[in-house]
Short mmCIF file of C-alpha atoms in Angstrom, two decimals:
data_model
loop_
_atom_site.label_atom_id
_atom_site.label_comp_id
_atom_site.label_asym_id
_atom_site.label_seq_id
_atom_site.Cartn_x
_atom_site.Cartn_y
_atom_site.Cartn_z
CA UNK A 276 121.40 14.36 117.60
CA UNK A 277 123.69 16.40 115.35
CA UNK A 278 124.71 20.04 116.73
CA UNK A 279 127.75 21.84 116.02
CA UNK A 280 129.76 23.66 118.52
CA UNK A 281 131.87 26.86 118.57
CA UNK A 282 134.65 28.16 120.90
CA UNK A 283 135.91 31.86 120.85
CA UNK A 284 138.51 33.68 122.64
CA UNK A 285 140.00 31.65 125.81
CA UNK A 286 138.20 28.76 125.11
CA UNK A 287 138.83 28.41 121.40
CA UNK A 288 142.77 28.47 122.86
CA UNK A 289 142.22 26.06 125.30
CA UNK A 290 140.99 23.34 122.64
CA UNK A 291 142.77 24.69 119.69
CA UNK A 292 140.24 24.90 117.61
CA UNK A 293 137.21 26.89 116.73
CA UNK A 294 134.40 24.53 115.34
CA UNK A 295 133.30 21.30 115.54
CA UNK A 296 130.21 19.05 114.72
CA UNK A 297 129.63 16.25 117.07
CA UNK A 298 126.68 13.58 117.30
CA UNK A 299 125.11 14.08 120.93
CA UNK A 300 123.99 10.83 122.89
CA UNK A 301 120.10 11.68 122.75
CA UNK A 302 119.94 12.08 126.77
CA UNK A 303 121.91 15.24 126.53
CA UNK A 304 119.47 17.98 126.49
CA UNK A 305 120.76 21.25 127.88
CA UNK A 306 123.67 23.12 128.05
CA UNK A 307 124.57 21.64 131.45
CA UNK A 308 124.18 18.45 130.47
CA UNK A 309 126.94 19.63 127.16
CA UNK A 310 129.12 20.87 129.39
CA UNK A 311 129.05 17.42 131.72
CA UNK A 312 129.90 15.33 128.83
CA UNK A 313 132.32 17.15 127.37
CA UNK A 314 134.37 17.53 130.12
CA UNK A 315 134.50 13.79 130.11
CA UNK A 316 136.89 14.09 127.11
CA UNK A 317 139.89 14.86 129.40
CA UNK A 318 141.87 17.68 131.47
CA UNK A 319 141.65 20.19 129.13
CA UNK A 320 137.58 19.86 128.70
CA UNK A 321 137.43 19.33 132.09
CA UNK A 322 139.37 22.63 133.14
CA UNK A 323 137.47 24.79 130.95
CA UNK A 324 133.95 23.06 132.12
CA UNK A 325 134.78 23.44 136.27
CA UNK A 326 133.33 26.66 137.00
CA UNK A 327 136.66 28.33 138.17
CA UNK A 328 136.11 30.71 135.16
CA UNK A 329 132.31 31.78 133.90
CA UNK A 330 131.39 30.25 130.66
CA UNK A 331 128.66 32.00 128.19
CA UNK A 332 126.83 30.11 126.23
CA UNK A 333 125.30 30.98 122.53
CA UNK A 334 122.24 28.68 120.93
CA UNK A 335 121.22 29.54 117.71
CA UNK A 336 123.10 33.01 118.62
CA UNK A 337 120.99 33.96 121.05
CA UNK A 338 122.56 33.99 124.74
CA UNK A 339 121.37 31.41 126.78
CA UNK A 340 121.73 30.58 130.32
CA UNK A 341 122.48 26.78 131.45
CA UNK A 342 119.01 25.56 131.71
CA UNK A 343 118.60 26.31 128.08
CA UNK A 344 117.23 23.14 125.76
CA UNK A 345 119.40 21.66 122.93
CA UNK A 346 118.15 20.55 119.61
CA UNK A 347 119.44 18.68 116.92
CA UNK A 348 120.92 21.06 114.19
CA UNK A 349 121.89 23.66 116.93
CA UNK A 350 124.57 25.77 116.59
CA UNK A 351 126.08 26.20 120.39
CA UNK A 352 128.83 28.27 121.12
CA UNK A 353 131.05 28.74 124.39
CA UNK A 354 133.01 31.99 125.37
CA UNK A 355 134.01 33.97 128.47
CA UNK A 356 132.04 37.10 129.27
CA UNK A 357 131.97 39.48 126.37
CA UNK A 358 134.51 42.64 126.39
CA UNK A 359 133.48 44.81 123.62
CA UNK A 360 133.42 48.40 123.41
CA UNK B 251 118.56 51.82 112.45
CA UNK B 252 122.29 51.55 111.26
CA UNK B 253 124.67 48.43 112.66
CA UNK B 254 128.20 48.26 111.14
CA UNK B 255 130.73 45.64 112.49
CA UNK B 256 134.58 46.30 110.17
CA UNK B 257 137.81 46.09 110.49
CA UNK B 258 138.53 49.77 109.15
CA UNK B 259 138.23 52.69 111.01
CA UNK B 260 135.31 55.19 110.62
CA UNK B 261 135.08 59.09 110.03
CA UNK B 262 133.03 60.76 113.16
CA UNK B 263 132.64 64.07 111.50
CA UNK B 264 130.67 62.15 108.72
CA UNK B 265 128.65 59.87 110.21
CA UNK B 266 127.23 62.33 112.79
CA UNK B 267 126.56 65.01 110.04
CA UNK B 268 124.64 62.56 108.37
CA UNK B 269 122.93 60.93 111.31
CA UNK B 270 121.74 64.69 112.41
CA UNK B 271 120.85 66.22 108.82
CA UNK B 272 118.22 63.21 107.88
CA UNK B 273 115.55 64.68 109.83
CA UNK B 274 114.89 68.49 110.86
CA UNK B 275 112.51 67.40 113.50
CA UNK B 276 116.19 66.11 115.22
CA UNK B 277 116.61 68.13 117.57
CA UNK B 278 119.29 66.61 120.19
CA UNK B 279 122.38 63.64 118.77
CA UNK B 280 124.08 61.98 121.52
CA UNK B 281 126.92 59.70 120.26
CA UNK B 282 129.82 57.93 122.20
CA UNK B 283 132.82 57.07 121.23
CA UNK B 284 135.26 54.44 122.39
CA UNK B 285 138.94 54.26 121.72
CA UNK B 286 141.57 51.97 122.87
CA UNK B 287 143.54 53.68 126.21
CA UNK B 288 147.58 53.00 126.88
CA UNK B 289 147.53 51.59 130.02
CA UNK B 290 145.44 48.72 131.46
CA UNK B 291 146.38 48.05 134.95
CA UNK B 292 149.37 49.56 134.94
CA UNK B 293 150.96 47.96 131.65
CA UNK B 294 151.50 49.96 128.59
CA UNK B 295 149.48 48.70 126.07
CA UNK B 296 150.99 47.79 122.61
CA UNK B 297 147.93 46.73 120.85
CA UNK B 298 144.56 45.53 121.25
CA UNK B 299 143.11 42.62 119.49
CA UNK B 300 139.62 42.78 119.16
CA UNK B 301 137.96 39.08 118.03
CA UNK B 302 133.84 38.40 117.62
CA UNK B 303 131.48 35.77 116.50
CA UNK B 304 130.60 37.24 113.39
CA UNK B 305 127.18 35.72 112.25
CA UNK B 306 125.95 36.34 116.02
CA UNK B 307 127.16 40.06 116.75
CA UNK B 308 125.25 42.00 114.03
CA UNK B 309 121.80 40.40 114.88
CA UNK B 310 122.71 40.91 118.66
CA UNK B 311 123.76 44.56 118.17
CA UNK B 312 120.27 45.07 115.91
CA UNK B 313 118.83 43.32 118.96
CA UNK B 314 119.93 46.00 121.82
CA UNK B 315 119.26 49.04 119.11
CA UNK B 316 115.44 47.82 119.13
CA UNK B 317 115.40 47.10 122.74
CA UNK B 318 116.04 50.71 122.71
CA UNK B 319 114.27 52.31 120.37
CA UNK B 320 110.76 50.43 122.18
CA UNK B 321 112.26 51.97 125.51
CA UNK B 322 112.45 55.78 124.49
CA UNK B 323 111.26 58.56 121.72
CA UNK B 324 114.37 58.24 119.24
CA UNK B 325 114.39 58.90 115.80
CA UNK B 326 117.59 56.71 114.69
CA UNK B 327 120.85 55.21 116.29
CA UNK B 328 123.93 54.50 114.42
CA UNK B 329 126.48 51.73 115.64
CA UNK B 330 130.07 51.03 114.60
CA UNK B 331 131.69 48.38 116.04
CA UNK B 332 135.65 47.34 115.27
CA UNK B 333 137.21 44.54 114.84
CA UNK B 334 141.05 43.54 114.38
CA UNK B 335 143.92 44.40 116.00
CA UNK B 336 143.94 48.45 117.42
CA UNK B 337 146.68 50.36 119.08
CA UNK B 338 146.50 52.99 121.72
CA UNK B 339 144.20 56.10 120.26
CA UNK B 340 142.68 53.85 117.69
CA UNK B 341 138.45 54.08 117.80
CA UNK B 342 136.90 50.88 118.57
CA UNK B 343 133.32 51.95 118.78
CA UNK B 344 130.62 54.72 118.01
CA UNK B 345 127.00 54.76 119.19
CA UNK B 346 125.06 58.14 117.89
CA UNK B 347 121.47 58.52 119.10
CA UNK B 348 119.15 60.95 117.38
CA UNK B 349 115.93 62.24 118.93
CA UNK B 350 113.93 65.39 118.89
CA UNK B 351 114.60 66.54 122.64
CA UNK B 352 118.07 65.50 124.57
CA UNK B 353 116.95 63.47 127.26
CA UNK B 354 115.28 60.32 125.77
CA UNK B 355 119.01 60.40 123.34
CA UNK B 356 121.26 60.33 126.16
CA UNK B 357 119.48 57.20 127.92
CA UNK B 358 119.10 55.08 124.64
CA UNK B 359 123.06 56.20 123.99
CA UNK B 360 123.78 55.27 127.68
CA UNK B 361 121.67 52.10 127.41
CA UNK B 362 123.32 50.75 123.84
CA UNK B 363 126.78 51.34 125.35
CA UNK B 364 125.89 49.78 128.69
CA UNK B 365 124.04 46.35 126.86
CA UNK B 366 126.47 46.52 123.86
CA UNK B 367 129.92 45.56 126.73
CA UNK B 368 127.61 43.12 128.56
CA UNK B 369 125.68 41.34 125.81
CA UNK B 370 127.85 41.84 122.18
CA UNK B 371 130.08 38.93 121.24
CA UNK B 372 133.33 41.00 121.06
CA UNK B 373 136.23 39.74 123.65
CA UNK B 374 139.62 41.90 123.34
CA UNK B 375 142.95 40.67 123.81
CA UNK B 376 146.19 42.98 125.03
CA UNK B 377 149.74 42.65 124.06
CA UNK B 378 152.01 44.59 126.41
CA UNK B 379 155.83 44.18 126.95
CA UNK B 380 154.54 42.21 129.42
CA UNK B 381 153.03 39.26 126.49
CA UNK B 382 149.24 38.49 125.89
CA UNK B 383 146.51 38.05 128.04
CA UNK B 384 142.52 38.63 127.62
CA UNK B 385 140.69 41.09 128.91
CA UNK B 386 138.82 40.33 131.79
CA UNK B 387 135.07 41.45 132.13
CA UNK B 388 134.09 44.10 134.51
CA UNK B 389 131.06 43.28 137.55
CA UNK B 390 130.95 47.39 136.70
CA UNK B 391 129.57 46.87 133.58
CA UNK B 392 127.02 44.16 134.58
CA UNK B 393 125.75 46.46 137.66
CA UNK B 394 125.71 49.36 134.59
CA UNK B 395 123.54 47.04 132.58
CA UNK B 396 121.19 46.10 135.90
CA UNK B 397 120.01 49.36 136.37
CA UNK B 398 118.18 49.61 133.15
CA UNK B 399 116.05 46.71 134.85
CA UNK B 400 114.31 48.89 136.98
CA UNK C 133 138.61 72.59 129.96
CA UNK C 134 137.41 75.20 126.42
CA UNK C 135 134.31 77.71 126.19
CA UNK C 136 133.19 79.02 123.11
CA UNK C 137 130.68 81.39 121.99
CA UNK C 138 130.22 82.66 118.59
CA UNK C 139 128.35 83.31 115.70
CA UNK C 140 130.28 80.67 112.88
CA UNK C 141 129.62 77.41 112.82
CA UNK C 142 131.47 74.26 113.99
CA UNK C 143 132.93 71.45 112.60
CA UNK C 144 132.08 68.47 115.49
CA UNK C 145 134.64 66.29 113.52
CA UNK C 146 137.94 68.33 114.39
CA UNK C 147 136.79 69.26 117.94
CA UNK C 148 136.31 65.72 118.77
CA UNK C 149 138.87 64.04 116.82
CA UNK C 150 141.21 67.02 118.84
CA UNK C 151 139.14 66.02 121.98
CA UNK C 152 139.91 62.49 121.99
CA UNK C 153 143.38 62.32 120.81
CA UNK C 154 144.62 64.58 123.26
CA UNK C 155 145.38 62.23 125.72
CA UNK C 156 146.22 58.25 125.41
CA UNK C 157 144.62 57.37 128.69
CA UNK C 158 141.09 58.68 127.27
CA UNK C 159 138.88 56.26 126.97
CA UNK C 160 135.59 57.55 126.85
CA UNK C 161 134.23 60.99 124.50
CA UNK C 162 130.18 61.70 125.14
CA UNK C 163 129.24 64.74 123.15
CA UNK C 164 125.74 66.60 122.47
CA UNK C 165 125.07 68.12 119.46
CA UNK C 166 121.48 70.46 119.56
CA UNK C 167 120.34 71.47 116.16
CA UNK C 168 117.65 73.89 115.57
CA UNK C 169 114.59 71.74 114.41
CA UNK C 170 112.09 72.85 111.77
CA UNK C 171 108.63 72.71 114.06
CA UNK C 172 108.03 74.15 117.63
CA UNK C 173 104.64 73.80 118.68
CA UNK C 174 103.10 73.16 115.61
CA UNK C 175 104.43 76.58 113.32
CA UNK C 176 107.20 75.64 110.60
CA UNK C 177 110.52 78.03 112.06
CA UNK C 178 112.11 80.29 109.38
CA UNK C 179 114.68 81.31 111.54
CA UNK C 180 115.79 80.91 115.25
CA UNK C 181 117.90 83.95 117.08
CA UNK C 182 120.06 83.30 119.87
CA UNK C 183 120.15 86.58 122.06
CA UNK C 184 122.95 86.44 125.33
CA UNK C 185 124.28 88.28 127.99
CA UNK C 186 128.16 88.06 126.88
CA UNK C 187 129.82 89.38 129.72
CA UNK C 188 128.14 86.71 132.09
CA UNK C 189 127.71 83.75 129.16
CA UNK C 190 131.38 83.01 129.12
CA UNK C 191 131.59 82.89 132.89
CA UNK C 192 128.62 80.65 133.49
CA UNK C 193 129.43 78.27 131.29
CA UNK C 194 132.89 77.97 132.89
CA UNK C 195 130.95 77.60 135.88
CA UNK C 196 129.19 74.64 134.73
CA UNK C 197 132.27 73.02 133.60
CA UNK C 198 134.10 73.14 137.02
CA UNK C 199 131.20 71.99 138.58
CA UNK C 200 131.06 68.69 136.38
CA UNK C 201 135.01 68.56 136.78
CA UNK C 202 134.72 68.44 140.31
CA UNK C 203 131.63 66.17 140.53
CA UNK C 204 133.06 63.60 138.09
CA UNK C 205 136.48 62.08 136.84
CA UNK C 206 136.50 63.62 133.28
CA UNK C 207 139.85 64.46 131.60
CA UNK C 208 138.51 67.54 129.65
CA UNK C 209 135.32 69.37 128.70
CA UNK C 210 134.17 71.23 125.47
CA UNK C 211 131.39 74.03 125.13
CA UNK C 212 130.72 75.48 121.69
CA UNK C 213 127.40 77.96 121.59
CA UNK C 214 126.31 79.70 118.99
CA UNK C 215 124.47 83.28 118.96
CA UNK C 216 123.05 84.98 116.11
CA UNK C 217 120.51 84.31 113.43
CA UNK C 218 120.15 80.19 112.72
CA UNK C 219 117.95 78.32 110.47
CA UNK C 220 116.49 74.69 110.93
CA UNK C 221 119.33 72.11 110.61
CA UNK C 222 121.91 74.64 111.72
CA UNK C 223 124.42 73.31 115.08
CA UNK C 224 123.54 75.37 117.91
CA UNK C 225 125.77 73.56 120.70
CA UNK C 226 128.48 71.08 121.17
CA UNK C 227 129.22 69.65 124.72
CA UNK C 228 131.81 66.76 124.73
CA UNK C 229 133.20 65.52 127.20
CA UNK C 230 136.40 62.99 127.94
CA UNK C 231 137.48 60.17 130.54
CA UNK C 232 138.55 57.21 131.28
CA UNK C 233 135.72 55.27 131.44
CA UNK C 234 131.96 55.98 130.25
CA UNK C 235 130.18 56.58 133.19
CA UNK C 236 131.76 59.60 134.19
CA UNK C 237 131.35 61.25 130.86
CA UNK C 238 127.88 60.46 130.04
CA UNK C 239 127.06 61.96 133.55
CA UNK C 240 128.94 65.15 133.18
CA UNK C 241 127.83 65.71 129.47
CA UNK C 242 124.21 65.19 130.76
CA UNK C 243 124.94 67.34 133.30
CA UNK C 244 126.29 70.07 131.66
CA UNK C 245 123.36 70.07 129.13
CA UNK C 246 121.18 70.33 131.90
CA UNK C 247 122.61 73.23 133.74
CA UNK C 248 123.13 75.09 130.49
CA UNK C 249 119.82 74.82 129.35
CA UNK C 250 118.49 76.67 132.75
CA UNK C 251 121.43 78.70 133.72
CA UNK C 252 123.78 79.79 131.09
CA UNK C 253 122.07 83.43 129.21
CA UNK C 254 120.76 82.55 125.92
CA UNK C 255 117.32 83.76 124.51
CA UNK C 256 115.84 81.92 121.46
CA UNK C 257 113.30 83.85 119.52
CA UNK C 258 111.52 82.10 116.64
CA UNK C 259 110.76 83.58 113.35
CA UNK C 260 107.67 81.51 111.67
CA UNK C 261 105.55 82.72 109.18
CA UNK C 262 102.89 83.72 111.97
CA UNK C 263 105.48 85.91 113.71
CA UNK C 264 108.09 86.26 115.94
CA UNK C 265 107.65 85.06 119.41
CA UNK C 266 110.03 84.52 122.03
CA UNK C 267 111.10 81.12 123.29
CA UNK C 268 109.68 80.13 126.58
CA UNK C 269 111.55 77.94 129.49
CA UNK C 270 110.33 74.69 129.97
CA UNK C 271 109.18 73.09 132.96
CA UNK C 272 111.05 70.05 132.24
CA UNK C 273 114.39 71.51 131.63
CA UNK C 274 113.73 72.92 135.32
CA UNK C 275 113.16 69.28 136.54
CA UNK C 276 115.89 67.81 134.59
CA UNK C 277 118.36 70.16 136.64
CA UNK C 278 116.95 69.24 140.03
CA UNK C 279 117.53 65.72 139.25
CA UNK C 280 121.73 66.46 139.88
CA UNK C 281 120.93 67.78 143.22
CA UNK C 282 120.22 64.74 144.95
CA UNK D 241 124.23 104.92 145.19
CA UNK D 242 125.11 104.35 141.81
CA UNK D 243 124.77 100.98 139.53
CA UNK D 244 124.33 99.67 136.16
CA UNK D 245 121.09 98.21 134.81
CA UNK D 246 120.90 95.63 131.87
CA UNK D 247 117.56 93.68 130.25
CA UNK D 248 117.77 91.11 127.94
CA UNK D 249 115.34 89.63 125.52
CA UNK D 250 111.75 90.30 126.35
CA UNK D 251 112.84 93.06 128.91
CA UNK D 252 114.72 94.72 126.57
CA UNK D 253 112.46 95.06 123.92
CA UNK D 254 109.50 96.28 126.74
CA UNK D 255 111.83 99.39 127.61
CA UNK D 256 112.85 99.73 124.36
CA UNK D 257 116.78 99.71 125.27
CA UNK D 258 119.22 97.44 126.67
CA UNK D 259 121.18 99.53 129.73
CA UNK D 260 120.85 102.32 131.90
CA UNK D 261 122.76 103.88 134.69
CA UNK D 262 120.81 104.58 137.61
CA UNK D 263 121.87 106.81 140.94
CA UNK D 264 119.59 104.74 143.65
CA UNK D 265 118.30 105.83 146.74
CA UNK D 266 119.91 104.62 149.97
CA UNK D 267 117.05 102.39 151.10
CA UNK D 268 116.78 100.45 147.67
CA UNK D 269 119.11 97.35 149.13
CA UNK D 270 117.93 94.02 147.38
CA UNK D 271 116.55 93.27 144.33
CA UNK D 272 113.12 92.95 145.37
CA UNK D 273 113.46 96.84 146.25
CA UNK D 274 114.86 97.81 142.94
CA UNK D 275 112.22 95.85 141.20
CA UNK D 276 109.59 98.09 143.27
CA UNK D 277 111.67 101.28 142.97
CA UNK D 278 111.60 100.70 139.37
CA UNK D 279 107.61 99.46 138.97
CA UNK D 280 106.84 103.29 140.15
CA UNK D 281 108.36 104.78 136.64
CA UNK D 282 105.29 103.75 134.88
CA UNK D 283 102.94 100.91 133.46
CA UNK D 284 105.85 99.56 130.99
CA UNK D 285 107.81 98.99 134.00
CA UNK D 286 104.72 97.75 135.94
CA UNK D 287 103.84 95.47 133.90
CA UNK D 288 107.37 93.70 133.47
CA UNK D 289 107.69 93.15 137.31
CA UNK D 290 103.80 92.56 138.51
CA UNK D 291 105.05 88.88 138.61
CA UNK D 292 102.87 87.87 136.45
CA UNK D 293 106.38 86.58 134.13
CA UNK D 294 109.02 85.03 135.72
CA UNK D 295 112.17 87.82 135.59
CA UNK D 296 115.28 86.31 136.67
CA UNK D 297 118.19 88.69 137.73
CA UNK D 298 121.80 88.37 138.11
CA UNK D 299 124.22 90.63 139.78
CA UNK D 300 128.08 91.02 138.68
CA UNK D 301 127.75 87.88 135.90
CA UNK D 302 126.32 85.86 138.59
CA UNK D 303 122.45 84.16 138.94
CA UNK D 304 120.39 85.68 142.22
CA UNK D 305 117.38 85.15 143.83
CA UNK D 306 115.48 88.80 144.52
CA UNK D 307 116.51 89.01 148.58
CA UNK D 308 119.70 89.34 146.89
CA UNK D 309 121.78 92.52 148.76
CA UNK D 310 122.43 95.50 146.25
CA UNK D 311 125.69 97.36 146.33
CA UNK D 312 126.93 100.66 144.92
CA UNK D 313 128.96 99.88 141.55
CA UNK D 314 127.17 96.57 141.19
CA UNK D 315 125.96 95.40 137.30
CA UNK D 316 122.55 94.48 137.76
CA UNK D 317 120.77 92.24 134.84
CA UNK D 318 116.95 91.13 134.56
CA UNK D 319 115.54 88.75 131.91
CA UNK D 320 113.21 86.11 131.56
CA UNK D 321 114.21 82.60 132.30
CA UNK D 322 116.88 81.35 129.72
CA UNK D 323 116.37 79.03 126.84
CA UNK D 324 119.72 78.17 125.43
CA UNK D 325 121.09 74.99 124.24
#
C-alpha cells in the first residue's frame, strides 16, 4: 500500500527531510500502527515515535487522532501541536 | 468568506473598511489582530519564523470560518494569516467578523482565534541571542478552544 | 488609556496601527467598530443623530475604561464616539483594546461595548422617511451588561 | 435649596428646553421627591414622570437610582435610558 508521508517543524528536523513515499506492509492500518513501524527504523524514529513529546497527525489534511484508518494513496503528515496566531 | 495565507504583510485600515462597507445591514465588525511580542519567557526575541503545511492550512482555516458562520448570525469573516520570518511588532494575523448586532461578531471572532491556534497548521520558531528553539503549544489555548464545546 | 468624542470621523487604520505599535510586548489588539446600518425595524434610515450629555459622556466612558483596566490585564484602551448627524455606513464607535495575550482583550473590549451601550449618555434618533422617532433601549443590551456581574 | 436641572433627548423636547435652575424646597431630598415636586407643574411634566417611560437620572456626571439623596448645588440630569454605541 503506497502512502506518502510528511514531517513539519520538529519532526521534519529530526529526520531531515520533509517528504517521503513509502510502500506500507498491508497489516499496517492506522496511524498507530505507522508510528510502530516506523520507529523500527532506528533511534531517531524511535525518539520522535515514544510519546515523550505529542505528535499530530494529518490524513488527507484533515486532523486525525491515532485510531484513524490508513489507505493506500494517503497523504499522512506528522507535526507537534500547532502554534499559529 | 475571505482566507488569505502570505508572506507579505497586510493593510488593517483597508481590509476593515472594506469588510464593513459591503453591506449597510453591518452593523457591528469585530476583528483581532496578532503581532509578534519581544519577549517570550524572558528572552528578547530577534525574529519569529513562522512555517505551515501549505495545501492543508487554507482548507483548514475555510474549515473553522464555516464552523462559525453555522454557529452564529454573521454576515462575513475575513482571515489573514502570515507566513515567513517576522520580527518584534510585525502582524502575524487578522480575523475581522462582520454581523448586524455586536454580540454574535465578538463570539465567531473569539471562536476563529481560539480554533485557528489549536487546529491551523502554522508552528513558529524563535531566534533569540539565546539560538533557536520552537514554540511550545499552550494547554491555555486548548482549554480556550474546549469551552466552545459546551 | 484615550476618550474621544466628536463629531469628525475616524480613520480605524491610524488609531490601531498607533494602538498596537505602541508597545513591543503587545500581543493582542480587539477592536469594535459600530456603523450605522441602513434598516431598523423594518423603515430604510435617512439619517441617525447622536444626542449626549457632554459634561458626564467624557467621564463615564473613562469610567468604563478603568473598570476593564482593573478587571483585566490590558496594556491600553481606545474610545472614539461620535455625536452629530450620521448616515447609514457612517463609523459611530471604535473600542480597541491591547494586551498581551487575547483573552484579556476580547473580554475587556466586550466589556466595554457592553457598559457603553447602557451607561455612557448617547441618544440615537432616526430620521426615515415615515418620521423621526427616537431610539429605544434594548432589553438585551440590559442583559448583556448583567452578564459581567457574575 | 438651590440646583441645576438638565433633560436630554425625549425629556428635552417634552419641556421644550434643555436646563433650568430651580430654588427647591427643604423637604424635596431624593430624586423620587423632585420627580413628584416637579409632576405638580402640570400634565407635560406629569406625563414624563407617571412611570409609564423609564427616566433615568444622574446627579454630578454620575448614574443614580431615584432614593438617590439631593443636595444644594447638585447638577441634576433626567433622560430616557441611553442608546449609544
Amino acid at each position: 500500500m503506497k502512502i506518502k508521508v510528511l514531517y513539519f517543524a520538529r519532526l521534519k528536523e529530526a529526520v531531515n527531510y520533509s517528504t517521503e513515499d513509502i510502500d506500507l506492509p498491508s497489516d499496517i492500518k492506522t496511524v498507530t500502527a505507522l508510528k510502530n513501524y516506523l520507529s523500527k527504523r532506528g533511534e531517531i524514529w524511535a525518539n520522535l515515535f515514544n510519546g515523550k513529546q505529542v505528535v499530530r497527525a494529518a490524513i488527507n489534511h484533515v486532523l486525525v487522532d491515532d485510531l484513524a484508518a490508513i489507505h493506500a494513496g494517503d497523504e499522512i503528515a506528522f507535526f507537534p501541536p500547532v502554534t499559529g496566531g | 468568506m475571505t482566507v488569505r495565507v502570505q508572506t507579505e504583510d497586510f493593510d488593517i485600515g483597508c481590509e476593515l473598511a472594506s469588510m464593513r462597507l459591503a453591506q449597510p445591514s453591518i452593523g457591528a465588525l469585530v476583528s483581532f489582530v496578532g503581532q509578534v511580542r519581544d519577549i517570550n519567557g524572558g528572552d528578547a526575541i530577534n525574529t519569529l519564523t513562522l512555517e505551515h503545511y501549505p495545501e492543508m492550512t487554507q482548507k483548514a482555516l475555510e474549515a473553522i470560518a464555516l464552523d462559525a458562520k453555522t454557529r452564529w448570525d454573521v454576515i462575513d469573516t475575513l482571515i489573514i494569516h502570515r507566513v515567513g520570518m517576522l520580527k518584534p511588532l510585525d502582524q502575524i494575523v487578522l480575523v475581522a467578523v462582520t454581523s448586524a448586532h455586536r454580540g454574535e461578531a465578538f463570539k465567531a471572532c473569539e471562536f476563529i482565534m481560539d480554533y485557528l491556534k489549536t487546529s491551523a497548521p502554522f508552528w513558529k520558531k524563535e531566534a533569540s541571542n539565546q539560538g533557536e528553539r520552537w514554540v511550545e503549544a499552550k494547554v491555555s489555548d486548548d482549554e480556550a478552544k474546549r469551552r466552545w464545546d459546551k
